[in-house]
mmCIF file of C-alpha atoms and ligand atoms in Angstrom:
data_model
loop_
_atom_site.group_PDB
_atom_site.id
_atom_site.type_symbol
_atom_site.label_atom_id
_atom_site.label_comp_id
_atom_site.label_asym_id
_atom_site.label_seq_id
_atom_site.Cartn_x
_atom_site.Cartn_y
_atom_site.Cartn_z
ATOM 1 C CA MET A 1 13.776 8.711 34.818
ATOM 2 C CA THR A 2 13.655 8.298 31.046
ATOM 3 C CA SER A 3 13.482 11.648 29.338
ATOM 4 C CA SER A 4 14.404 13.621 26.287
ATOM 5 C CA ALA A 5 17.575 15.657 26.629
ATOM 6 C CA THR A 6 16.295 18.280 24.209
ATOM 7 C CA SER A 7 15.393 21.553 25.908
ATOM 8 C CA LEU A 8 12.063 23.160 25.187
ATOM 9 C CA THR A 9 11.567 26.568 23.740
ATOM 10 C CA ALA A 10 8.667 28.689 24.971
ATOM 11 C CA SER A 11 5.367 27.625 23.435
ATOM 12 C CA PRO A 12 3.292 30.203 21.540
ATOM 13 C CA PHE A 13 0.176 28.228 22.497
ATOM 14 C CA ASP A 14 -1.847 29.155 25.568
ATOM 15 C CA VAL A 15 -3.028 26.173 27.567
ATOM 16 C CA SER A 16 -2.859 27.851 30.965
ATOM 17 C CA GLY A 17 -5.593 26.647 33.292
ATOM 18 C CA ARG A 18 -6.267 23.537 31.221
ATOM 19 C CA VAL A 19 -6.237 20.057 32.739
ATOM 20 C CA VAL A 20 -4.926 17.483 30.282
ATOM 21 C CA ALA A 21 -4.677 13.689 30.625
ATOM 22 C CA VAL A 22 -1.852 12.139 28.609
ATOM 23 C CA THR A 23 -1.343 8.402 28.095
ATOM 24 C CA GLY A 24 2.099 7.002 27.379
ATOM 25 C CA ALA A 25 3.513 9.947 29.316
ATOM 26 C CA SER A 26 6.800 8.432 30.464
ATOM 27 C CA LYS A 27 8.958 8.790 27.382
ATOM 28 C CA GLY A 28 9.128 9.772 23.735
ATOM 29 C CA ILE A 29 6.305 11.948 22.449
ATOM 30 C CA GLY A 30 4.265 11.643 25.651
ATOM 31 C CA TRP A 31 7.069 12.852 27.893
ATOM 32 C CA ALA A 32 7.807 15.786 25.567
ATOM 33 C CA LEU A 33 4.110 16.624 25.595
ATOM 34 C CA VAL A 34 3.899 16.540 29.390
ATOM 35 C CA GLN A 35 6.858 18.936 29.592
ATOM 36 C CA ALA A 36 5.438 21.275 26.950
ATOM 37 C CA LEU A 37 1.986 21.342 28.544
ATOM 38 C CA ALA A 38 3.350 21.987 32.024
ATOM 39 C CA ALA A 39 5.705 24.683 30.713
ATOM 40 C CA ALA A 40 2.730 26.377 29.027
ATOM 41 C CA GLY A 41 0.688 26.431 32.222
ATOM 42 C CA ALA A 42 -1.501 23.329 31.994
ATOM 43 C CA THR A 43 -2.046 20.792 34.751
ATOM 44 C CA VAL A 44 -1.142 17.326 33.482
ATOM 45 C CA ILE A 45 -2.262 13.874 34.571
ATOM 46 C CA GLY A 46 0.216 11.527 32.928
ATOM 47 C CA GLY A 47 -0.025 7.755 32.776
ATOM 48 C CA ALA A 48 2.228 4.885 31.706
ATOM 49 C CA ARG A 49 2.912 1.388 32.970
ATOM 50 C CA ASP A 50 6.216 2.465 34.540
ATOM 51 C CA VAL A 51 6.111 5.939 36.062
ATOM 52 C CA SER A 52 8.800 5.319 38.671
ATOM 53 C CA GLY A 53 11.027 8.336 39.194
ATOM 54 C CA LEU A 54 8.945 10.698 37.061
ATOM 55 C CA THR A 55 8.459 14.128 38.614
ATOM 56 C CA LEU A 56 7.659 17.491 37.075
ATOM 57 C CA PRO A 57 6.029 20.582 38.592
ATOM 58 C CA GLY A 58 2.471 20.844 37.280
ATOM 59 C CA ALA A 59 2.255 17.141 36.463
ATOM 60 C CA THR A 60 0.997 14.114 38.358
ATOM 61 C CA PHE A 61 2.082 10.687 37.154
ATOM 62 C CA LEU A 62 -0.044 7.607 37.717
ATOM 63 C CA PRO A 63 0.515 3.981 36.765
ATOM 64 C CA LEU A 64 -1.646 3.177 33.761
ATOM 65 C CA ASP A 65 -1.987 0.148 31.547
ATOM 66 C CA VAL A 66 -4.359 1.215 28.786
ATOM 67 C CA THR A 67 -5.200 -2.431 28.045
ATOM 68 C CA ASP A 68 -6.541 -3.002 31.563
ATOM 69 C CA GLU A 69 -10.017 -1.724 32.418
ATOM 70 C CA THR A 70 -9.339 -1.477 36.164
ATOM 71 C CA SER A 71 -6.154 0.501 35.607
ATOM 72 C CA VAL A 72 -7.909 2.773 33.111
ATOM 73 C CA GLY A 73 -10.780 3.291 35.562
ATOM 74 C CA ALA A 74 -8.430 4.469 38.321
ATOM 75 C CA PHE A 75 -6.583 6.789 35.932
ATOM 76 C CA ALA A 76 -9.816 8.265 34.598
ATOM 77 C CA GLU A 77 -11.166 8.793 38.112
ATOM 78 C CA ALA A 78 -8.033 10.718 39.109
ATOM 79 C CA ALA A 79 -8.288 12.791 35.927
ATOM 80 C CA LYS A 80 -11.946 13.595 36.654
ATOM 81 C CA GLN A 81 -11.101 14.583 40.234
ATOM 82 C CA ALA A 82 -8.539 17.006 38.785
ATOM 83 C CA GLY A 83 -11.208 18.481 36.460
ATOM 84 C CA VAL A 84 -9.813 17.105 33.211
ATOM 85 C CA ASP A 85 -10.943 18.948 30.069
ATOM 86 C CA SER A 86 -8.686 17.274 27.489
ATOM 87 C CA LEU A 87 -7.370 13.800 26.719
ATOM 88 C CA VAL A 88 -4.394 12.874 24.574
ATOM 89 C CA ASN A 89 -4.359 9.184 23.607
ATOM 90 C CA ASN A 90 -0.669 8.764 22.893
ATOM 91 C CA ALA A 91 0.292 5.358 24.361
ATOM 92 C CA GLY A 92 1.279 2.987 21.609
ATOM 93 C CA VAL A 93 3.621 0.218 20.537
ATOM 94 C CA GLY A 94 5.166 -0.665 17.185
ATOM 95 C CA SER A 95 5.562 -4.000 15.446
ATOM 96 C CA PHE A 96 7.011 -4.531 12.004
ATOM 97 C CA LEU A 97 6.735 -8.113 10.769
ATOM 98 C CA PRO A 98 5.721 -9.795 7.523
ATOM 99 C CA VAL A 99 2.218 -11.229 7.682
ATOM 100 C CA GLN A 100 3.422 -14.829 8.009
ATOM 101 C CA ASP A 101 5.266 -13.965 11.237
ATOM 102 C CA ILE A 102 2.400 -12.222 13.054
ATOM 103 C CA THR A 103 1.358 -14.425 15.970
ATOM 104 C CA PRO A 104 -1.889 -14.090 17.925
ATOM 105 C CA ALA A 105 0.156 -12.891 20.911
ATOM 106 C CA GLU A 106 1.778 -10.131 18.856
ATOM 107 C CA TYR A 107 -1.595 -9.239 17.367
ATOM 108 C CA HIS A 108 -3.029 -8.779 20.860
ATOM 109 C CA ARG A 109 -0.003 -6.829 22.136
ATOM 110 C CA VAL A 110 -0.343 -4.277 19.354
ATOM 111 C CA MET A 111 -4.098 -4.134 18.885
ATOM 112 C CA ASP A 112 -4.864 -4.190 22.611
ATOM 113 C CA THR A 113 -2.498 -1.285 23.268
ATOM 114 C CA ASN A 114 -3.156 0.873 20.230
ATOM 115 C CA VAL A 115 -6.838 0.173 19.555
ATOM 116 C CA LEU A 116 -8.493 -1.243 22.671
ATOM 117 C CA GLY A 117 -6.425 1.130 24.813
ATOM 118 C CA THR A 118 -7.629 4.147 22.862
ATOM 119 C CA LEU A 119 -11.214 2.942 23.210
ATOM 120 C CA LEU A 120 -11.001 2.189 26.933
ATOM 121 C CA VAL A 121 -9.410 5.481 27.975
ATOM 122 C CA THR A 122 -11.708 7.508 25.725
ATOM 123 C CA ARG A 123 -14.802 5.693 26.910
ATOM 124 C CA ALA A 124 -13.855 6.252 30.547
ATOM 125 C CA LEU A 125 -13.793 10.039 30.075
ATOM 126 C CA ILE A 126 -16.791 10.621 27.810
ATOM 127 C CA GLY A 127 -19.104 11.111 30.809
ATOM 128 C CA GLN A 128 -16.776 13.876 31.999
ATOM 129 C CA PHE A 129 -16.887 15.588 28.592
ATOM 130 C CA GLN A 130 -20.684 15.323 28.510
ATOM 131 C CA ALA A 131 -20.936 16.784 32.011
ATOM 132 C CA ARG A 132 -18.694 19.681 30.962
ATOM 133 C CA HIS A 133 -20.899 20.288 27.928
ATOM 134 C CA ALA A 134 -23.984 20.400 30.181
ATOM 135 C CA ARG A 135 -22.203 23.196 32.096
ATOM 136 C CA GLY A 136 -21.495 25.092 28.852
ATOM 137 C CA HIS A 137 -17.888 24.022 28.210
ATOM 138 C CA THR A 138 -16.174 22.348 25.283
ATOM 139 C CA SER A 139 -13.568 19.604 25.736
ATOM 140 C CA SER A 140 -10.740 18.331 23.551
ATOM 141 C CA LEU A 141 -9.449 14.923 22.548
ATOM 142 C CA VAL A 142 -6.299 14.277 20.544
ATOM 143 C CA ASN A 143 -5.344 10.878 19.188
ATOM 144 C CA ILE A 144 -1.691 10.493 18.241
ATOM 145 C CA THR A 145 -2.005 8.017 15.382
ATOM 146 C CA SER A 146 0.593 8.074 12.572
ATOM 147 C CA ASP A 147 1.141 9.105 8.986
ATOM 148 C CA VAL A 148 0.510 5.393 8.334
ATOM 149 C CA SER A 149 -3.071 5.627 9.551
ATOM 150 C CA GLY A 150 -3.922 5.928 5.856
ATOM 151 C CA ARG A 151 -1.297 3.915 3.968
ATOM 152 C CA THR A 152 0.717 0.751 4.477
ATOM 153 C CA PHE A 153 3.911 -1.014 3.408
ATOM 154 C CA ALA A 154 5.606 -4.428 3.510
ATOM 155 C CA GLY A 155 6.087 -5.417 7.138
ATOM 156 C CA GLY A 156 3.526 -2.876 8.277
ATOM 157 C CA ALA A 157 0.365 -4.990 8.305
ATOM 158 C CA LEU A 158 -0.199 -5.181 12.052
ATOM 159 C CA TYR A 159 0.984 -1.716 13.051
ATOM 160 C CA THR A 160 -0.822 0.057 10.235
ATOM 161 C CA ALA A 161 -3.978 -1.985 10.857
ATOM 162 C CA SER A 162 -3.917 -0.627 14.399
ATOM 163 C CA LYS A 163 -3.392 2.914 13.146
ATOM 164 C CA TYR A 164 -6.111 2.652 10.470
ATOM 165 C CA ALA A 165 -8.392 1.481 13.274
ATOM 166 C CA GLN A 166 -7.389 4.408 15.486
ATOM 167 C CA ARG A 167 -8.142 6.760 12.601
ATOM 168 C CA ALA A 168 -11.591 5.229 12.170
ATOM 169 C CA ILE A 169 -12.288 5.548 15.894
ATOM 170 C CA THR A 170 -11.070 9.148 15.815
ATOM 171 C CA GLN A 171 -13.369 10.046 12.947
ATOM 172 C CA ALA A 172 -16.413 8.262 14.407
ATOM 173 C CA LEU A 173 -15.798 9.963 17.739
ATOM 174 C CA ALA A 174 -15.617 13.338 16.002
ATOM 175 C CA HIS A 175 -19.151 12.732 14.692
ATOM 176 C CA GLU A 176 -20.446 11.560 18.070
ATOM 177 C CA GLY A 177 -18.607 14.143 20.136
ATOM 178 C CA HIS A 178 -20.030 16.995 18.096
ATOM 179 C CA SER A 179 -23.254 16.650 20.111
ATOM 180 C CA TYR A 180 -21.452 17.081 23.425
ATOM 181 C CA GLY A 181 -18.903 19.756 22.614
ATOM 182 C CA LEU A 182 -15.921 17.455 22.116
ATOM 183 C CA ARG A 183 -13.359 18.706 19.606
ATOM 184 C CA VAL A 184 -11.470 15.729 18.211
ATOM 185 C CA THR A 185 -8.078 15.932 16.497
ATOM 186 C CA GLU A 186 -5.977 13.262 14.814
ATOM 187 C CA ILE A 187 -2.234 13.964 14.852
ATOM 188 C CA ARG A 188 -0.340 11.916 12.266
ATOM 189 C CA PRO A 189 3.429 12.119 12.666
ATOM 190 C CA GLY A 190 5.932 10.582 10.308
ATOM 191 C CA MET A 191 9.223 9.297 11.704
ATOM 192 C CA VAL A 192 9.973 10.599 15.213
ATOM 193 C CA ASP A 193 13.149 10.021 17.228
ATOM 194 C CA THR A 194 11.796 8.243 20.334
ATOM 195 C CA TYR A 195 12.060 4.864 22.055
ATOM 196 C CA PHE A 196 9.444 3.464 19.665
ATOM 197 C CA ALA A 197 9.545 -0.231 18.711
ATOM 198 C CA ASP A 198 12.399 -0.940 21.136
ATOM 199 C CA SER A 199 14.693 1.668 19.566
ATOM 200 C CA GLN A 200 16.630 4.255 21.560
ATOM 201 C CA GLN A 201 16.185 7.991 21.400
ATOM 202 C CA GLY A 202 19.182 9.799 19.935
ATOM 203 C CA GLU A 203 20.435 7.079 17.575
ATOM 204 C CA ALA A 204 22.578 8.594 14.810
ATOM 205 C CA HIS A 205 20.379 7.440 11.923
ATOM 206 C CA LYS A 206 17.420 9.308 13.435
ATOM 207 C CA ALA A 207 19.167 12.678 13.758
ATOM 208 C CA ALA A 208 17.095 14.314 10.992
ATOM 209 C CA TRP A 209 13.761 12.807 12.058
ATOM 210 C CA LEU A 210 11.056 14.760 13.843
ATOM 211 C CA ARG A 211 11.760 15.369 17.493
ATOM 212 C CA PRO A 212 9.149 14.462 20.091
ATOM 213 C CA GLU A 213 8.937 18.188 20.842
ATOM 214 C CA ASP A 214 7.674 18.814 17.279
ATOM 215 C CA VAL A 215 4.724 16.511 17.873
ATOM 216 C CA ALA A 216 4.172 18.053 21.308
ATOM 217 C CA GLN A 217 3.901 21.533 19.792
ATOM 218 C CA ALA A 218 1.456 20.294 17.130
ATOM 219 C CA THR A 219 -0.642 18.869 19.952
ATOM 220 C CA LEU A 220 -0.555 22.152 21.877
ATOM 221 C CA TYR A 221 -1.675 23.928 18.716
ATOM 222 C CA ALA A 222 -4.712 21.656 18.482
ATOM 223 C CA LEU A 223 -5.534 21.901 22.180
ATOM 224 C CA SER A 224 -5.253 25.688 22.258
ATOM 225 C CA ALA A 225 -7.470 26.403 19.237
ATOM 226 C CA PRO A 226 -10.028 29.086 20.059
ATOM 227 C CA ALA A 227 -13.493 27.802 21.053
ATOM 228 C CA HIS A 228 -14.951 28.533 17.613
ATOM 229 C CA ALA A 229 -12.316 26.441 15.792
ATOM 230 C CA ARG A 230 -11.593 22.718 15.578
ATOM 231 C CA ILE A 231 -8.343 21.257 14.198
ATOM 232 C CA ASP A 232 -9.484 17.986 12.646
ATOM 233 C CA GLU A 233 -6.133 16.610 11.579
ATOM 234 C CA ILE A 234 -2.432 17.431 11.492
ATOM 235 C CA LEU A 235 -0.076 15.462 9.222
ATOM 236 C CA LEU A 236 3.587 16.222 9.848
ATOM 237 C CA HIS A 237 6.809 14.734 8.543
ATOM 238 C CA PRO A 238 10.524 15.295 8.908
ATOM 239 C CA THR A 239 11.806 17.095 5.839
ATOM 240 C CA VAL A 240 14.005 14.112 4.997
ATOM 241 C CA GLN A 241 11.001 11.781 4.731
ATOM 242 C CA ASP A 242 9.759 11.546 1.164
ATOM 243 C CA VAL A 243 6.118 12.509 0.887
ATOM 244 C CA ALA A 244 5.528 9.209 -0.914
ATOM 245 C CA PHE A 245 6.630 7.231 2.155
HETATM 246 N N1 NAP B 1 8.167 7.278 16.915
HETATM 247 C C1 NAP B 1 7.581 7.378 15.727
HETATM 248 O O1 NAP B 1 8.248 7.378 14.665
HETATM 249 C C2 NAP B 1 6.083 7.514 15.653
HETATM 250 C C3 NAP B 1 5.529 7.947 14.445
HETATM 251 C C4 NAP B 1 4.157 8.093 14.339
HETATM 252 C C5 NAP B 1 3.350 7.811 15.420
HETATM 253 N N2 NAP B 1 3.888 7.384 16.595
HETATM 254 C C6 NAP B 1 2.973 7.096 17.717
HETATM 255 O O2 NAP B 1 3.281 7.956 18.778
HETATM 256 C C7 NAP B 1 2.835 7.361 20.006
HETATM 257 C C8 NAP B 1 3.948 7.481 21.037
HETATM 258 O O3 NAP B 1 5.056 6.698 20.590
HETATM 259 P P1 NAP B 1 6.577 7.101 20.869
HETATM 260 O O4 NAP B 1 7.237 7.171 19.555
HETATM 261 O O5 NAP B 1 6.671 8.258 21.794
HETATM 262 O O6 NAP B 1 7.072 5.737 21.582
HETATM 263 P P2 NAP B 1 7.870 5.465 22.929
HETATM 264 O O7 NAP B 1 9.021 6.404 23.054
HETATM 265 O O8 NAP B 1 8.137 3.996 22.907
HETATM 266 O O9 NAP B 1 6.801 5.784 24.097
HETATM 267 C C9 NAP B 1 5.633 5.007 24.214
HETATM 268 C C10 NAP B 1 4.897 5.395 25.493
HETATM 269 O O10 NAP B 1 3.703 4.594 25.587
HETATM 270 C C11 NAP B 1 3.680 3.953 26.872
HETATM 271 N N3 NAP B 1 2.930 2.711 26.780
HETATM 272 C C12 NAP B 1 3.182 1.609 26.018
HETATM 273 N N4 NAP B 1 2.278 0.655 26.274
HETATM 274 C C13 NAP B 1 1.428 1.153 27.221
HETATM 275 C C14 NAP B 1 0.301 0.643 27.904
HETATM 276 N N5 NAP B 1 -0.153 -0.627 27.703
HETATM 277 N N6 NAP B 1 -0.344 1.452 28.788
HETATM 278 C C15 NAP B 1 0.110 2.694 29.020
HETATM 279 N N7 NAP B 1 1.176 3.241 28.415
HETATM 280 C C16 NAP B 1 1.830 2.463 27.533
HETATM 281 C C17 NAP B 1 5.152 3.792 27.245
HETATM 282 O O11 NAP B 1 5.359 3.674 28.643
HETATM 283 P P3 NAP B 1 5.371 2.247 29.411
HETATM 284 O O12 NAP B 1 6.130 1.290 28.533
HETATM 285 O O13 NAP B 1 6.030 2.531 30.736
HETATM 286 O O14 NAP B 1 3.932 1.866 29.576
HETATM 287 C C18 NAP B 1 5.706 5.130 26.757
HETATM 288 O O15 NAP B 1 5.443 6.139 27.702
HETATM 289 C C19 NAP B 1 2.430 5.927 19.661
HETATM 290 O O16 NAP B 1 1.027 5.847 19.576
HETATM 291 C C20 NAP B 1 3.065 5.700 18.297
HETATM 292 O O17 NAP B 1 2.345 4.755 17.533
HETATM 293 C C21 NAP B 1 5.248 7.236 16.744
#
């Protein structure tokens, strides 16, 4: 099992009784989020392409490829059966190449995972959120985008294009979801110490970066907002990251 070695402190956020679907649940931010949600009393349906060996009380892990409609359909069906009330679109991949080196294959790897994946999983659960609204309940959706969903840099064309697109989808969905009681939040982390872009968690140069648990707690904050409040956006950075980058 891939997992963070960092232990969790008790969460001040109450998500007991909630049923939360999390994509990209096997490592990094997603795995920290699954642990934090389960520790705070939520039931979690977690998906990733490789979920072998993953076990945690309060969580069910299912194979999920967010780029594949059939896989997404099976995941969404299991989440509906469990009574899902919240979705966290977290699955994502990184790619940092100058424009002249971006191939169509790399374009599809990144855009299909980060953009199409967000659309497919969201779309598969909107009927559930609408049905909950008809019964008088609100639902929640959190998209883990990035601080670069609104700025870019050399070598960032493809990744930031995917994150700008996720931000646009998030904001459009917030407009649409207003009519069916869906509270939509964009969480925009700066540098986080995970397995992102083929790196390893715990590398020395990332010691002062955000921990996946920091992003998990921000997500719990958004999910546990009282019914009369909506957290539209959270932008968080490690202290060492200059605000200009
Ligand atoms: N790390 C950072 O500095 C940082 C900063 C800002 C935003 N983010 C965003 O945070 C999110 C999580 O990234 P992370 O840093 O936690 O990376 P990570 O440690 O590499 O974890 C990525 C997760 O996504 C899953 N995943 C990848 N492709 C998938 C697919 N096609 N279908 C389903 N699951 C898939 C992976 O599992 P499998 O490979 O088994 O599928 C894994 O569970 C991403 O959206 C990323 O863009 C990261």
